């Protein structure tokens, strides 16, 4: 049953990927035809159309992909997580702590009673991976910080002789904010006696990642 559910998950994710690919190439082909037609009419028209088409196509791709993310893809990802939670219950895991994310679908659970870890994500090819503390080599929390800077430019009106002018960029203000993302990294021993590192995303929930690490260390 678990293998069947894993196949269903992969099938749904492949369907989402194909929708993105088809829409992307449809948009590219549409604007490509417009550009080719204008190049036939003249080099200048072709170049101008190419520049405009690039900006419009990028905007349209972002808009369409955003709509897909909120509708079809969101529905498919939710279904994937539902199947993954069913696999968790079928495995008999007594969940103490769990972490799941939707994009991409990922499910991680800790069973302190039996000292087991359950992982199902892209790294496991969406096959449930269950191992005990004897297979765990190391565990740690990693953090990644990204600085986002927004700059606003302001100008002012100035008098030049008998005329007015606008001085662009005379003043600018920058605002920065830091976004921190936390990951739980688990290194475990595979059946082939090699080590493999699994990454569990926690987003901005650093405390959740540290709580999971502390729970694992108490095994």
Tab-separated table of C-alpha atoms in Angstrom:
chain	number	residue	atom	x	y	z
A	1	UNK	CA	0.000	0.000	0.000
A	2	UNK	CA	2.830	2.414	0.806
A	3	UNK	CA	4.479	1.821	-2.571
A	4	UNK	CA	1.165	2.488	-4.284
A	5	UNK	CA	0.740	5.758	-2.387
A	6	UNK	CA	4.304	6.773	-3.264
A	7	UNK	CA	3.542	6.214	-6.925
A	8	UNK	CA	0.420	8.354	-6.594
A	9	UNK	CA	2.472	11.153	-5.037
A	10	UNK	CA	5.057	11.042	-7.824
A	11	UNK	CA	2.302	10.981	-10.431
A	12	UNK	CA	0.629	14.093	-8.991
A	13	UNK	CA	3.925	15.969	-8.765
A	14	UNK	CA	4.785	15.039	-12.358
A	15	UNK	CA	1.393	16.331	-13.465
A	16	UNK	CA	2.106	19.678	-11.794
A	17	UNK	CA	5.514	19.867	-13.489
A	18	UNK	CA	3.984	19.119	-16.892
A	19	UNK	CA	1.380	21.857	-16.444
A	20	UNK	CA	4.168	24.358	-15.735
A	21	UNK	CA	6.203	23.187	-18.721
A	22	UNK	CA	3.294	23.253	-21.169
A	23	UNK	CA	2.161	26.734	-20.122
A	24	UNK	CA	5.737	28.032	-20.234
A	25	UNK	CA	6.360	26.822	-23.783
A	26	UNK	CA	2.922	27.950	-25.002
A	27	UNK	CA	3.691	31.494	-23.829
A	28	UNK	CA	7.205	31.389	-25.319
A	29	UNK	CA	5.909	30.036	-28.652
A	30	UNK	CA	3.164	32.690	-28.832
A	31	UNK	CA	5.532	35.606	-28.339
A	32	UNK	CA	8.170	33.913	-30.496
A	33	UNK	CA	5.795	33.933	-33.475
A	34	UNK	CA	5.040	37.615	-32.909
A	35	UNK	CA	8.765	38.437	-32.830
A	36	UNK	CA	9.491	36.430	-35.990
A	37	UNK	CA	6.688	38.165	-37.892
A	38	UNK	CA	8.042	41.589	-36.926
A	39	UNK	CA	11.605	40.654	-37.890
A	40	UNK	CA	10.291	39.718	-41.319
A	41	UNK	CA	8.785	43.204	-41.624
A	42	UNK	CA	12.032	44.891	-40.616
A	43	UNK	CA	15.023	44.699	-38.298
A	44	UNK	CA	14.025	47.703	-36.218
A	45	UNK	CA	10.474	46.458	-35.696
A	46	UNK	CA	11.842	43.039	-34.792
A	47	UNK	CA	14.252	44.358	-32.149
A	48	UNK	CA	11.632	46.606	-30.548
A	49	UNK	CA	9.084	43.782	-30.526
A	50	UNK	CA	11.670	41.390	-29.064
A	51	UNK	CA	12.446	43.704	-26.145
A	52	UNK	CA	8.767	44.354	-25.400
A	53	UNK	CA	7.889	40.654	-25.780
A	54	UNK	CA	10.556	39.597	-23.282
A	55	UNK	CA	9.145	41.853	-20.558
A	56	UNK	CA	5.514	40.972	-21.316
A	57	UNK	CA	6.278	37.231	-21.496
A	58	UNK	CA	8.147	37.278	-18.176
A	59	UNK	CA	5.270	39.142	-16.535
A	60	UNK	CA	2.715	36.740	-18.008
A	61	UNK	CA	4.705	33.655	-16.958
A	62	UNK	CA	4.983	34.986	-13.407
A	63	UNK	CA	1.253	35.775	-13.336
A	64	UNK	CA	0.150	32.412	-14.758
A	65	UNK	CA	2.520	30.438	-12.530
A	66	UNK	CA	1.259	32.385	-9.517
A	67	UNK	CA	-2.334	31.455	-10.379
A	68	UNK	CA	-1.347	27.796	-10.828
A	69	UNK	CA	0.459	27.854	-7.462
A	70	UNK	CA	-2.654	29.121	-5.714
A	71	UNK	CA	-5.048	26.703	-7.401
A	72	UNK	CA	-4.072	23.467	-9.145
A	73	UNK	CA	-0.576	23.043	-7.680
A	74	UNK	CA	-1.771	23.891	-4.169
A	75	UNK	CA	-4.520	21.264	-4.463
A	76	UNK	CA	-2.082	18.602	-5.683
A	77	UNK	CA	0.458	19.371	-2.963
A	78	UNK	CA	-2.284	19.128	-0.331
A	79	UNK	CA	-3.290	15.718	-1.695
A	80	UNK	CA	0.338	14.592	-1.575
A	81	UNK	CA	0.641	15.550	2.093
A	82	UNK	CA	-2.585	13.706	2.846
A	83	UNK	CA	-1.158	10.511	1.318
A	84	UNK	CA	2.118	10.992	3.181
A	85	UNK	CA	0.274	11.323	6.492
A	86	UNK	CA	-1.612	8.120	5.670
A	87	UNK	CA	1.742	6.382	5.131
A	88	UNK	CA	2.865	7.707	8.503
A	89	UNK	CA	-0.152	6.179	10.253
A	90	UNK	CA	0.187	2.889	8.352
A	91	UNK	CA	3.805	2.639	9.482
A	92	UNK	CA	2.622	2.643	13.101
A	93	UNK	CA	4.606	5.739	14.033
A	94	UNK	CA	3.557	7.263	17.353
A	95	UNK	CA	4.216	10.900	16.518
A	96	UNK	CA	5.747	13.066	19.237
A	97	UNK	CA	6.846	15.910	16.978
A	98	UNK	CA	6.307	16.428	13.274
A	99	UNK	CA	7.125	18.936	10.580
A	100	UNK	CA	5.563	19.176	7.152
A	101	UNK	CA	5.944	21.599	4.278
A	102	UNK	CA	3.921	21.891	1.107
A	103	UNK	CA	6.368	23.142	-1.547
A	104	UNK	CA	7.840	20.697	-2.189
A	105	UNK	CA	5.812	18.190	-0.131
A	106	UNK	CA	7.801	16.984	2.864
A	107	UNK	CA	6.889	15.121	6.046
A	108	UNK	CA	9.107	14.435	9.041
A	109	UNK	CA	8.066	12.836	12.328
A	110	UNK	CA	9.751	11.776	15.549
A	111	UNK	CA	8.582	8.769	17.557
A	112	UNK	CA	10.214	9.066	20.988
A	113	UNK	CA	8.481	5.979	22.388
A	114	UNK	CA	10.143	3.687	19.829
A	115	UNK	CA	13.101	6.012	19.109
A	116	UNK	CA	12.257	6.160	15.409
A	117	UNK	CA	12.512	8.840	12.749
A	118	UNK	CA	10.139	8.992	9.776
A	119	UNK	CA	11.065	10.985	6.680
A	120	UNK	CA	9.245	11.272	3.370
A	121	UNK	CA	10.373	13.924	0.918
A	122	UNK	CA	12.047	14.602	-2.400
A	123	UNK	CA	15.345	13.153	-1.177
A	124	UNK	CA	13.727	9.784	-0.452
A	125	UNK	CA	11.898	9.811	-3.822
A	126	UNK	CA	8.713	10.004	-1.737
A	127	UNK	CA	9.274	6.538	-0.340
A	128	UNK	CA	8.830	6.514	3.467
A	129	UNK	CA	12.185	6.203	5.204
A	130	UNK	CA	12.176	4.920	8.788
A	131	UNK	CA	15.283	4.394	10.883
A	132	UNK	CA	16.211	4.195	14.572
A	133	UNK	CA	18.916	5.889	16.603
A	134	UNK	CA	21.480	3.195	15.729
A	135	UNK	CA	21.435	4.418	12.102
A	136	UNK	CA	21.687	8.094	13.048
A	137	UNK	CA	25.243	9.415	12.686
A	138	UNK	CA	24.665	13.081	13.484
A	139	UNK	CA	21.996	15.749	13.744
A	140	UNK	CA	22.279	19.530	13.696
A	141	UNK	CA	20.363	22.704	12.937
A	142	UNK	CA	21.614	24.928	10.143
A	143	UNK	CA	20.472	28.475	9.478
A	144	UNK	CA	20.572	30.483	6.289
A	145	UNK	CA	20.142	34.260	6.313
A	146	UNK	CA	19.162	36.312	3.286
A	147	UNK	CA	19.348	40.103	3.216
A	148	UNK	CA	16.655	41.870	1.184
A	149	UNK	CA	17.338	45.516	0.354
A	150	UNK	CA	14.818	47.948	-1.106
A	151	UNK	CA	16.098	51.275	-2.420
A	152	UNK	CA	13.866	54.254	-3.116
A	153	UNK	CA	15.147	57.139	-5.182
A	154	UNK	CA	13.837	60.677	-4.786
A	155	UNK	CA	14.477	63.748	-6.911
A	156	UNK	CA	13.813	67.432	-6.536
A	157	UNK	CA	12.830	70.373	-8.651
A	158	UNK	CA	15.597	72.869	-9.384
A	159	UNK	CA	15.777	76.206	-11.242
A	160	UNK	CA	18.268	76.417	-14.086
A	161	UNK	CA	18.471	79.980	-15.358
A	162	UNK	CA	14.994	80.863	-16.572
A	163	UNK	CA	13.691	77.274	-16.695
A	164	UNK	CA	12.791	74.466	-14.339
A	165	UNK	CA	14.378	71.049	-14.227
A	166	UNK	CA	14.061	67.806	-12.282
A	167	UNK	CA	17.124	66.424	-10.623
A	168	UNK	CA	16.798	62.626	-10.645
A	169	UNK	CA	18.283	60.531	-7.897
A	170	UNK	CA	19.452	63.365	-5.686
A	171	UNK	CA	18.241	61.455	-2.638
A	172	UNK	CA	17.909	57.748	-2.006
A	173	UNK	CA	16.904	55.681	0.984
A	174	UNK	CA	17.559	51.980	1.474
A	175	UNK	CA	15.664	49.621	3.731
A	176	UNK	CA	17.044	46.185	4.535
A	177	UNK	CA	15.499	43.246	6.320
A	178	UNK	CA	16.935	39.822	7.040
A	179	UNK	CA	15.041	36.611	6.395
A	180	UNK	CA	16.274	33.570	8.316
A	181	UNK	CA	15.550	30.016	7.208
A	182	UNK	CA	16.210	27.003	9.443
A	183	UNK	CA	17.010	23.426	8.434
A	184	UNK	CA	17.386	20.238	10.407
A	185	UNK	CA	20.185	18.134	8.939
A	186	UNK	CA	20.234	14.419	9.694
A	187	UNK	CA	23.111	12.203	8.641
A	188	UNK	CA	22.252	8.516	8.728
A	189	UNK	CA	23.784	5.192	7.750
A	190	UNK	CA	22.190	3.571	4.694
A	191	UNK	CA	21.738	-0.146	4.061
A	192	UNK	CA	24.835	0.040	1.847
A	193	UNK	CA	26.834	1.258	4.874
A	194	UNK	CA	27.309	4.725	3.413
A	195	UNK	CA	26.316	8.023	5.007
A	196	UNK	CA	23.571	10.194	3.552
A	197	UNK	CA	22.422	13.635	4.684
A	198	UNK	CA	18.732	14.479	4.807
A	199	UNK	CA	17.555	18.089	5.033
A	200	UNK	CA	14.294	18.913	6.780
A	201	UNK	CA	13.076	22.467	6.028
A	202	UNK	CA	11.621	24.473	8.911
A	203	UNK	CA	11.312	27.834	7.180
A	204	UNK	CA	11.317	30.656	9.710
A	205	UNK	CA	10.515	28.279	12.594
A	206	UNK	CA	14.028	28.017	14.050
A	207	UNK	CA	12.692	27.097	17.490
A	208	UNK	CA	10.797	24.181	15.959
A	209	UNK	CA	14.010	22.874	14.392
A	210	UNK	CA	15.908	23.227	17.672
A	211	UNK	CA	13.106	21.503	19.582
A	212	UNK	CA	13.261	18.582	17.151
A	213	UNK	CA	17.044	18.409	17.537
A	214	UNK	CA	16.786	18.391	21.342
A	215	UNK	CA	14.181	15.625	21.181
A	216	UNK	CA	16.409	13.493	18.950
A	217	UNK	CA	19.438	14.050	21.194
A	218	UNK	CA	17.444	12.648	24.135
A	219	UNK	CA	17.022	9.286	22.401
